[in-house]
Coordinates of C-alpha atoms and ligand atoms in Angstrom, one line a residue:
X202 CA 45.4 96.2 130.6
X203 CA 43.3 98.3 128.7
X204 CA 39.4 98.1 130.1
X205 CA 38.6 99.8 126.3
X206 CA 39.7 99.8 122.7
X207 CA 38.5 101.8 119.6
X208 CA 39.8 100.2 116.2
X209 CA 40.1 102.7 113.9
X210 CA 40.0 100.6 110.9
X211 CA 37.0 98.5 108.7
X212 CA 36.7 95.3 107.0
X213 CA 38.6 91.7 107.8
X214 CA 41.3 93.4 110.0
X215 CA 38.9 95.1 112.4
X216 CA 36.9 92.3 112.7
X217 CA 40.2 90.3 113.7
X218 CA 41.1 92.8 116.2
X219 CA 37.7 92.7 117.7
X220 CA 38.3 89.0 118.3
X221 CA 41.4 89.5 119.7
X222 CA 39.8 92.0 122.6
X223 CA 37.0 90.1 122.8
X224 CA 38.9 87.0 123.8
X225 CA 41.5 89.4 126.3
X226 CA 37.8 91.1 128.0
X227 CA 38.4 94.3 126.6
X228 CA 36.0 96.0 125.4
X229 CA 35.4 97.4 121.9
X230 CA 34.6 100.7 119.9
X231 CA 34.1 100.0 116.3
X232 CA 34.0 102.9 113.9
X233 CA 32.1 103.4 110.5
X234 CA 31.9 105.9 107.7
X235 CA 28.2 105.9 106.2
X236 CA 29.3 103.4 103.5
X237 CA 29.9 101.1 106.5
X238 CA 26.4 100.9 108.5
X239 CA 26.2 97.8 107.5
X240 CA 29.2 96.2 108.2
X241 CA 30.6 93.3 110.0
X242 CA 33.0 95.5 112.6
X243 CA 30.1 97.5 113.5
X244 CA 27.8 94.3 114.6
X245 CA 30.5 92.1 116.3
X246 CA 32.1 95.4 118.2
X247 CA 30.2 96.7 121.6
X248 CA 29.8 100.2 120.7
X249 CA 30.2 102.0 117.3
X250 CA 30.1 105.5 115.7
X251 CA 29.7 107.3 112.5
X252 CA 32.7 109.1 112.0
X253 CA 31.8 110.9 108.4
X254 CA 31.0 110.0 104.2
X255 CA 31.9 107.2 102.3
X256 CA 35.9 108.5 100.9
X257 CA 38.7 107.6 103.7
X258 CA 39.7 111.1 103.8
X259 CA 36.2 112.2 105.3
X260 CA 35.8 108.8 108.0
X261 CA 38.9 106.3 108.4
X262 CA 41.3 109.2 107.7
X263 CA 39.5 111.6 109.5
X264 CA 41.9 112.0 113.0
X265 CA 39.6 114.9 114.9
X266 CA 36.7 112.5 114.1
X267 CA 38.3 109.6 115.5
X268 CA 39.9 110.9 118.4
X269 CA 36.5 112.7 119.4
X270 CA 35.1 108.9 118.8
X271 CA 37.4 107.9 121.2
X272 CA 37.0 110.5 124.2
X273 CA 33.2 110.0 123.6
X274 CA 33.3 106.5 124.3
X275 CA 36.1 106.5 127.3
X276 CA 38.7 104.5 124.8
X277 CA 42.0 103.9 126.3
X278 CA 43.7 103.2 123.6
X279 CA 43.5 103.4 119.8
X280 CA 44.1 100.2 117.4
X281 CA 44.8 101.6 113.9
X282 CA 45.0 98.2 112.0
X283 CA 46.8 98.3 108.6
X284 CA 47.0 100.8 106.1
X285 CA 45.0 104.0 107.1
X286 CA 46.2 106.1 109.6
X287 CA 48.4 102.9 111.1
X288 CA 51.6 104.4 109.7
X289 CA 50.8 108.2 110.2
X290 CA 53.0 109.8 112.5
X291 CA 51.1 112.6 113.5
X292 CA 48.1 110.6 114.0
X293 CA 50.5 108.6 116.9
X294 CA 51.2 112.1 117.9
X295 CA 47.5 113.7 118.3
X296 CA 46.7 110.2 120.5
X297 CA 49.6 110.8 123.1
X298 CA 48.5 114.6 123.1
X299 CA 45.0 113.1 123.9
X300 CA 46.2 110.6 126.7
X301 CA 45.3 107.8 124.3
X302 CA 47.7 104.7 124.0
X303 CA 48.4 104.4 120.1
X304 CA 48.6 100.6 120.0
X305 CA 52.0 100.9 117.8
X306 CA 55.4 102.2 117.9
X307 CA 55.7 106.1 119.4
X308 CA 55.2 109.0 116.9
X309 CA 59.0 109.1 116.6
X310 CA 59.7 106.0 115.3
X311 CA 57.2 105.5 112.7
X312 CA 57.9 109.1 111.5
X313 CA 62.0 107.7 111.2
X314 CA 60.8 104.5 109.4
X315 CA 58.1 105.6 107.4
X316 CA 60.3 107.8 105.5
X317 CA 61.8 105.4 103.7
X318 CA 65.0 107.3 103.0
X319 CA 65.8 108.3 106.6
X320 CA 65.3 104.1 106.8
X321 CA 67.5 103.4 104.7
X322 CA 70.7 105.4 106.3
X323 CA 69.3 104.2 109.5
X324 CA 69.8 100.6 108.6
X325 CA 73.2 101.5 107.2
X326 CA 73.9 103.1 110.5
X327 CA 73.1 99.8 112.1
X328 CA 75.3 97.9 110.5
X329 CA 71.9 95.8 108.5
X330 CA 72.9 95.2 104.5
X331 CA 70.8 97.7 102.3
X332 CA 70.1 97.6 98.3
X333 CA 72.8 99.4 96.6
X334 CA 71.6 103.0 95.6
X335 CA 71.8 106.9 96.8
X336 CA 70.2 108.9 99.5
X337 CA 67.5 111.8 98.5
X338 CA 68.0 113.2 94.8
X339 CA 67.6 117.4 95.1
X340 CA 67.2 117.6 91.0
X341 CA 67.6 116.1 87.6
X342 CA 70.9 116.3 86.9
X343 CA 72.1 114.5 90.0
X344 CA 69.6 111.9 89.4
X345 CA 71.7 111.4 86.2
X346 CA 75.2 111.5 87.9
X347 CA 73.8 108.8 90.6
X348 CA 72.4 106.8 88.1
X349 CA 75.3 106.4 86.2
X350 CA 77.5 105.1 89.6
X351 CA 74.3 102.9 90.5
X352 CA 73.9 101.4 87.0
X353 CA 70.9 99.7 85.6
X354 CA 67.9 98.9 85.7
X355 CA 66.8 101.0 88.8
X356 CA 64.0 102.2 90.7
X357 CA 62.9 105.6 91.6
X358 CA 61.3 105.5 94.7
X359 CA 59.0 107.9 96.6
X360 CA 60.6 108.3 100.1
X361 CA 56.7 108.4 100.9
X362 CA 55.9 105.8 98.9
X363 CA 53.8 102.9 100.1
X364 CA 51.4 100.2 99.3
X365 CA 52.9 99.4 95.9
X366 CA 52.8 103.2 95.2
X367 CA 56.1 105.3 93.7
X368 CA 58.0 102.9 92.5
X369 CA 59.4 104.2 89.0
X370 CA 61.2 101.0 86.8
X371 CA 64.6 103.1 84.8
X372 CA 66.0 101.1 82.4
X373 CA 68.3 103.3 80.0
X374 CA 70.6 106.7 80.7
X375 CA 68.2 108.5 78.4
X376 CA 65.2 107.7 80.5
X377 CA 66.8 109.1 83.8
X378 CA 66.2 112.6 83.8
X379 CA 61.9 112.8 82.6
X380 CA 61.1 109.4 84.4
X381 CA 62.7 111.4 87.8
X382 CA 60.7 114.8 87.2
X383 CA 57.6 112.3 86.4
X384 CA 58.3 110.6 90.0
X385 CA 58.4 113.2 91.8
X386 CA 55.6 115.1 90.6
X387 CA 53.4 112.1 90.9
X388 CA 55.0 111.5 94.5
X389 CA 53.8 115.1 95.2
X390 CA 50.5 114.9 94.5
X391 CA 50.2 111.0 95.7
X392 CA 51.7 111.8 98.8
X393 CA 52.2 115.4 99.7
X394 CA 55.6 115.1 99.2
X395 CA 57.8 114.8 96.5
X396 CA 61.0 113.4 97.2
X397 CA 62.7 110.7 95.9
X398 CA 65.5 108.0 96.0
X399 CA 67.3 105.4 94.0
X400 CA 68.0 101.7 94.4
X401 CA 69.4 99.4 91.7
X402 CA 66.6 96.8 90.4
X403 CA 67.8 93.7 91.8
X404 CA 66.5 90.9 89.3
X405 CA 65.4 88.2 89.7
X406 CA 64.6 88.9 93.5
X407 CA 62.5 87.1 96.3
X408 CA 60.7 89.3 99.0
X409 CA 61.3 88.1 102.3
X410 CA 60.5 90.0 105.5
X411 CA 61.3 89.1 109.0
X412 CA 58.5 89.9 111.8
X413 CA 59.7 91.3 114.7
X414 CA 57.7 92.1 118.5
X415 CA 59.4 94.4 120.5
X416 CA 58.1 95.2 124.4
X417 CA 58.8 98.4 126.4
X418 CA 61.4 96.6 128.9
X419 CA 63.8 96.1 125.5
X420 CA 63.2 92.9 124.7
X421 CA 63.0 91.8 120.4
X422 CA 61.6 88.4 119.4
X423 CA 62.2 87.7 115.5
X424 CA 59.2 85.4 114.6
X425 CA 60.8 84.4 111.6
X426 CA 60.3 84.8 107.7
X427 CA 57.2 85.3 105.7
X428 CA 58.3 84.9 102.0
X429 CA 56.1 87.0 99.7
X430 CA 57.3 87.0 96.0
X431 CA 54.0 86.2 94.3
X432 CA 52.9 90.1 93.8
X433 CA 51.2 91.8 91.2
X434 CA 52.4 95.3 90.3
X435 CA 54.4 95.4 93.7
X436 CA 51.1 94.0 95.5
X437 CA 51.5 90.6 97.6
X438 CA 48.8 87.8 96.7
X439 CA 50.2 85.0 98.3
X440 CA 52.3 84.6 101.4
X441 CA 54.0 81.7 103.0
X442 CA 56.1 80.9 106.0
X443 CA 58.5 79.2 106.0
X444 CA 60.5 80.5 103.1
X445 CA 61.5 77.3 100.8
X446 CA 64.5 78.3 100.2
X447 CA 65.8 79.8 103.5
X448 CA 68.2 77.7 105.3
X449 CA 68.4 77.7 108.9
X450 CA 72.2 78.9 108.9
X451 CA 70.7 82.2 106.5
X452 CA 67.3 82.2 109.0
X453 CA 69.6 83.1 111.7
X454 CA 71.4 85.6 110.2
X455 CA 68.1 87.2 109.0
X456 CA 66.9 87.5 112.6
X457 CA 70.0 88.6 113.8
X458 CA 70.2 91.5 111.2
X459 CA 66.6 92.3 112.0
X460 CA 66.9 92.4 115.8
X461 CA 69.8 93.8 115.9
X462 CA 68.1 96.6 113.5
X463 CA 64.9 97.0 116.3
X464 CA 67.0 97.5 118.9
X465 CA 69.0 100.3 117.2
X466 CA 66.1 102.4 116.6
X467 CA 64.8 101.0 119.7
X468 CA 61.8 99.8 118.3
X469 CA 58.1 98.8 120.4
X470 CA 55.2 96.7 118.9
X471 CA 54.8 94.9 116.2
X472 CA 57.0 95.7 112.9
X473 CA 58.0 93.8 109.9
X474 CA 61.8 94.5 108.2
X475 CA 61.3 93.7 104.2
X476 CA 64.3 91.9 102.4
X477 CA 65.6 91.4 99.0
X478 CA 66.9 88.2 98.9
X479 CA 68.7 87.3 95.6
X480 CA 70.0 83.6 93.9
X481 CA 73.4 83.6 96.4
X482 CA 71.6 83.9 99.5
X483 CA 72.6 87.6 99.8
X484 CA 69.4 89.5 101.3
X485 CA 69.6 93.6 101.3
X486 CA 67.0 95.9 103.4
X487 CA 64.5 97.1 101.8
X488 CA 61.8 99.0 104.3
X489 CA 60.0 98.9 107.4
X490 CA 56.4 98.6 108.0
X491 CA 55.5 99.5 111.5
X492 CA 52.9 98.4 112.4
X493 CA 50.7 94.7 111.9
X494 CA 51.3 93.5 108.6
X495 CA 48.4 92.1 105.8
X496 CA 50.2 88.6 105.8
X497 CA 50.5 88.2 109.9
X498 CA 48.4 85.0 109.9
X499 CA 50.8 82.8 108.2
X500 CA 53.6 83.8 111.1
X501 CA 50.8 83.5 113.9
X502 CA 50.2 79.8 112.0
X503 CA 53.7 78.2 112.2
X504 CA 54.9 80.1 115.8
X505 CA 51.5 79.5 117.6
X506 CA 51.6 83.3 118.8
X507 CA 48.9 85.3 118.3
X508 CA 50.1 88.8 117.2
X509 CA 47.7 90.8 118.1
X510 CA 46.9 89.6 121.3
X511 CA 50.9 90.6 122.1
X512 CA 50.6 93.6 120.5
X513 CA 47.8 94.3 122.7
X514 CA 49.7 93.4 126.1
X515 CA 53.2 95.1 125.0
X516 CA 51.6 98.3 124.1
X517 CA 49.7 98.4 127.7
X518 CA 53.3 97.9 129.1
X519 CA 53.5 94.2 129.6
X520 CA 56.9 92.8 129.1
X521 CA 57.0 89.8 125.9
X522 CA 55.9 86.3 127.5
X523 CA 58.6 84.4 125.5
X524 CA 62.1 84.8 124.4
X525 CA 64.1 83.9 121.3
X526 CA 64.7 80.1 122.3
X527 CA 61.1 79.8 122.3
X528 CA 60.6 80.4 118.6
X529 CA 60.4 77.4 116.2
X530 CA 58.4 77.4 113.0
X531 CA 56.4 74.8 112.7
X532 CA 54.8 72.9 109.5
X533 CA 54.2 75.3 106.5
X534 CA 51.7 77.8 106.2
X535 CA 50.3 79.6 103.1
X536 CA 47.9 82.8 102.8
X537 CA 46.2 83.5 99.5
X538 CA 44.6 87.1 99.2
X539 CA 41.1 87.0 98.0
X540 CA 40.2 90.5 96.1
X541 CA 37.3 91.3 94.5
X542 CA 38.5 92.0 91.2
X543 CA 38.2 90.6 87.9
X544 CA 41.3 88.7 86.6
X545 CA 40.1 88.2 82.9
X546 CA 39.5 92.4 82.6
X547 CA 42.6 93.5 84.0
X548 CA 42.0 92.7 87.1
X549 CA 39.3 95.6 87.1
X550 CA 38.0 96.0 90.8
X551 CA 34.6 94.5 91.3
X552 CA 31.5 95.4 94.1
X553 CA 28.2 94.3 94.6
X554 CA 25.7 92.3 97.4
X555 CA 27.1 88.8 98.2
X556 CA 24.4 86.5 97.0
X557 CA 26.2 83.4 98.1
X558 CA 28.6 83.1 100.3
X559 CA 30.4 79.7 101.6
X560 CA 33.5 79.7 103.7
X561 CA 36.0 76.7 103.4
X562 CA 36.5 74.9 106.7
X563 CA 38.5 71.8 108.7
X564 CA 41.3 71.2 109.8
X565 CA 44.2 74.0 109.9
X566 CA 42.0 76.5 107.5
X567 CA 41.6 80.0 108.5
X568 CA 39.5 82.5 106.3
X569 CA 39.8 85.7 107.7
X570 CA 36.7 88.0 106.6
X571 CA 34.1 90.7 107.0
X572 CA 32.0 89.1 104.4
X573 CA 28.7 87.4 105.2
X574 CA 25.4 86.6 103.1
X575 CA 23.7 89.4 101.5
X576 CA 26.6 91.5 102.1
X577 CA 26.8 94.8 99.8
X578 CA 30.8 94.9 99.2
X579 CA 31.3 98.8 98.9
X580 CA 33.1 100.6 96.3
X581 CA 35.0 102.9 98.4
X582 CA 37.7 101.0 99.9
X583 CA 40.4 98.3 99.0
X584 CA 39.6 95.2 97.0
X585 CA 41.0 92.7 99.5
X586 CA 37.4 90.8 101.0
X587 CA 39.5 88.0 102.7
X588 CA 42.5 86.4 103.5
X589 CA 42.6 82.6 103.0
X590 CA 45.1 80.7 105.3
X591 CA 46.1 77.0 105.9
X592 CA 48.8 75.2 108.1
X593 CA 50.5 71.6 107.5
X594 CA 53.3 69.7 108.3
X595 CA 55.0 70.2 105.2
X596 CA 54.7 72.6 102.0
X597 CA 52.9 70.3 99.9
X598 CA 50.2 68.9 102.1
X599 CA 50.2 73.3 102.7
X600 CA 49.5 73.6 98.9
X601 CA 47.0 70.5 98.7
X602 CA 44.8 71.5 101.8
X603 CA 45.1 75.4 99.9
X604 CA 43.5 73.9 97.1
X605 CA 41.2 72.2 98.3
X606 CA 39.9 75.1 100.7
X607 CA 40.1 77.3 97.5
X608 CA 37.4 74.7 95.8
X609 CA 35.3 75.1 98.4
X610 CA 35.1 78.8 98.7
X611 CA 31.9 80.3 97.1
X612 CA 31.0 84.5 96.9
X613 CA 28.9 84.8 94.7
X614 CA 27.4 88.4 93.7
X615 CA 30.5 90.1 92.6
X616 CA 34.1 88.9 90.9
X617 CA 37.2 87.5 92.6
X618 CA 40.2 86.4 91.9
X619 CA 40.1 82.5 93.9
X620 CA 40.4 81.2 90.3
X621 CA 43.5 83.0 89.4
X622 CA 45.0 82.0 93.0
X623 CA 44.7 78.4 92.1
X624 CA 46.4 78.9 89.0
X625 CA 48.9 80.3 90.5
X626 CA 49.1 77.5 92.8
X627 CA 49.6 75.1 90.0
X628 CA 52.9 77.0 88.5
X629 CA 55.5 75.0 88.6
X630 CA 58.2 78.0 89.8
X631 CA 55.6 78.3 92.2
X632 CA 55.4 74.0 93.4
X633 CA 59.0 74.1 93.3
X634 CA 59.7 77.0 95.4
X635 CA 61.9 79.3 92.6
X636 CA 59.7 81.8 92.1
X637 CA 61.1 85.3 92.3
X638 CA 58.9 88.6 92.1
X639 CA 58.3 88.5 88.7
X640 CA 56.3 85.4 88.4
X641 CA 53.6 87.8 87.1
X642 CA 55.1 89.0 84.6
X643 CA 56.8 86.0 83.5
X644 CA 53.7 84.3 82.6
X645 CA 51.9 87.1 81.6
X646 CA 49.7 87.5 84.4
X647 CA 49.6 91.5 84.3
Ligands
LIG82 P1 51.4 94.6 103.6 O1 52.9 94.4 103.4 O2 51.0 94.4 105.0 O3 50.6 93.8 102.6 P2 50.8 96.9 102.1 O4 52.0 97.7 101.8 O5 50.2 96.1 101.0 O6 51.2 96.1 103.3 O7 49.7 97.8 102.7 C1 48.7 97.4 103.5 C2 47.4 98.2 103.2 O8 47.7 99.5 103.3 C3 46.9 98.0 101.8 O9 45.5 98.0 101.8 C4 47.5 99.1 101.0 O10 46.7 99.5 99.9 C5 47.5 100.2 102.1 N1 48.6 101.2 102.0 C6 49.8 101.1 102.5 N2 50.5 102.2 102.3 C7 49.7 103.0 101.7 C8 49.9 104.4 101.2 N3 51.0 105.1 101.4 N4 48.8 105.0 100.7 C9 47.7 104.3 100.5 N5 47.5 103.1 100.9 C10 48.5 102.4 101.5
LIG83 P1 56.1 99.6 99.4 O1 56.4 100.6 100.5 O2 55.2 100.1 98.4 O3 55.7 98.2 100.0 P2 58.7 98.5 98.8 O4 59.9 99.4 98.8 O5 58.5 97.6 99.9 O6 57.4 99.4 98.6 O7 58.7 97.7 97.4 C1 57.5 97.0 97.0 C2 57.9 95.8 96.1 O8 58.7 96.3 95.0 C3 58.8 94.8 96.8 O9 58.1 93.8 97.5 C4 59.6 94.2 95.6 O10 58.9 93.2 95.0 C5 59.7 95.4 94.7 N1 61.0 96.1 94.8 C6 61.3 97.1 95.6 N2 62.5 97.5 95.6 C7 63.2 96.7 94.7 C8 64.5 96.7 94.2 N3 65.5 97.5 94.6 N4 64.8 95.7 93.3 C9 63.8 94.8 92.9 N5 62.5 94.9 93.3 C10 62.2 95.8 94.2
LIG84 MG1 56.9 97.1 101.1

């Protein structure tokens, strides 16, 4: 096992992987950029250093900074978190070069999945159901030509793309041709790199992704669904596992199309395989995110398994302490993302110094965080300030104990959206279980 880590990350997800080592004995390296002196990764971790200004590109993004960070300090291995440098290939890359375990799949891997076109053929390869659509589009014209076979609406899609980010909505013939330049030359200067691909616009659609843990001896555990329709402009705000409307017959397949899928591209770590899953039950790959996902809580609630902690142990080389008999989800649990971000002004991002603070607690309630009074919540970084989790028996004692914790949660000092979440809470889609992706949009929530 690893004696050190350095968590190349900030906020609630660096706190949480602090925990995790702290709990294991391993000790921790947090680091910071100068917008982050302050913060709650830097006090809880054992050692921490600057790596650079305020913007990511100068300090979390920064790979010679962090790697130095990390020979520095004697850090064995490199936890990269979410978002960030957690799905950069060359990053992976630079820490094998360096003789520094990059707690996530090899370089190769993420490099395969991360382009979200290679993915797609991948998947097809492997036998795994896909959303109808066309590999790479070299120009205009062909765009048009595909479009046609594909029919629509459909989605232009940055093979790049990420994070909610280039995804173009088509919805006529006549649009095809300037809204595929306009990708592309946004997906160029988003992400370096143009390139894009079509899918037909399934509608109405859930999202449902299967979480999978692979160790280096081979062996793939499916923990199961997380369903996570409610999103705003492609963003998840709330997160539950179980699905309510997966079966157990369709839960099976699910797994077996997603392990079946890890083990063709040979997969190691943590990784989540998104699905479209549409009225008949028919579900369609979508991508791969590999590495730990946002919403991992709500699987870690209803399995018992703590992800991190077995991310840890299968990247030092341990093999998986369970098997797939061992899985059952248990009860029902919920995540509802806390932003700071103004829901009446269009959802404009908010910062400021916490002036209050009160975190919900009892039974089965989880509010992961890097908030605490007197806090100044910088403007640099992403608006999520905390992820607000509960477990129960069943979904509706899930949704009661939600809104109750939601209540009870006070920031003061800058805006949020816990309001909004308990509206949503309230929908009736929502309470019933129906709710597709465009719940948003449906009730004019945009
Ligand atoms: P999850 O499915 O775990 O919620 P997201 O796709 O929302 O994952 O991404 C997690 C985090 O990483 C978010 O903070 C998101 O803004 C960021 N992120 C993901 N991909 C990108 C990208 N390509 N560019 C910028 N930020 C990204
Ligand atoms: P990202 O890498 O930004 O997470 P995804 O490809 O996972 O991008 O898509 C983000 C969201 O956009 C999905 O969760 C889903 O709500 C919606 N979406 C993506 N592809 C389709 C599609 N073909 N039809 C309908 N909705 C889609
Ligand atoms: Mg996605």
């Amino acid at each position: 096992m690893f004696a050190k880590i350095l968590i190349a990350n900030r906020g609630e997800i660096a706190v949480r992987i602090i925990r995790a080592c702290k709990e294991m004995g391993i000790a921790t390296v947090a680091v910071f950029s100068e917008a982050d002196r302050e913060a709650l990764h830097v006090s809880l971790a054992d050692e921490s250093i600057c790596i650079g200004p305020p913007p990511v590109k100068d300090s979390y993004l920064n790979m010679t900074a962090i790697l130095s960070a990390a020979v520095a300090t004697g850090a064995q291995a490199i936890h990269p978190g979410y978002g960030l440098l957690s799905e950069n290939a060359r990053f992976a890359q630079l820490c094998e070069q360096c003789h520094i375990t990059f707690i996530g799949p090899p370089a190769q891997i993420i490099s395969k999945m991360g382009d979200k076109d290679e993915a797609r053929r991948t998947m097809v390869a492997a036998g795994v159901p896909v959303v109808p659509g066309c590999d790479l589009v070299p120009d205009a014209q062909t765009a048009l030509r595909e479009a046609k076979r594909i029919g629509f609406p459909l989605l232009i899609k940055a093979r790049a793309g990420g994070g909610g980010r280039g995804i173009r909505l088509v919805e006529r013939e006549e649009e095809v041709e300037n809204a595929f330049l306009a990708a592309s030359s946004e997906a160029a200067s988003a992400f370096g790199d143009g390139a894009c691909y079509m899918e037909k616009f399934l509608r109405p659609v859930k999202h449902i992704e299967m979480q999978v843990i692979a160790d280096q001896q081979g062996n793939v555990v499916c923990l199961g669904e997380r369903e996570c329709s409610v999103q705003r402009k492609n963003q998840k705000l709330i997160e539950e596992s179980p699905s309510p409307v997966v079966d157990e017959k369709t839960r099976r397949q699910m797994i077996d199309v997603s392990t079946k899928a890890a083990k063709a591209v040979g997969y190691q770590g943590v990784g989540t395989i998104e699905f479209l899953y549409d009225r008949e039950g028919n579900f369609y790959f979508m991508e791969m995110n590999t590495r730990l996902q946002v919403e991992h809580p709500v699987t870690e609630m209803v399995t018992g398994i703590d992800l991190v902690k077995w991310q840890i142990r299968v990247a030092a080389g341990q093999p998986l302490g369970f098997s797939q008999e061992d899985i059952r989800l248990e009860g029902c649990a919920i995540e509802c993302r806390i932003n700071a971000e103004n829901p009446s002004q269009g959802f404009r991002p908010s910062c400021g110094r916490v002036s209050l603070l009160h975190i919900p607690g009892g039974p089965w309630v989880r509010f992961d965080t890097a908030l605490y009074q007197d806090y100044f919540v910088p403007p640099y970084y992403d608006s999520m300030i905390g992820k607000l989790i509960v477990h129960a028996k069943t979904r509706e004692e899930a949704i009661r104990k939600m809104q109750a914790a939601l209540c009870e949660l006070v920031i003061e000092g800058l805006d949020h959206n816990a309001e909004f979440q308990m509206d949503v809470l309230e929908d009736e889609e929502f309470r019933n279980g129906t709710y597709t992706t465009n719940l948003m949009e449906k009730r004019g929530w945009v």
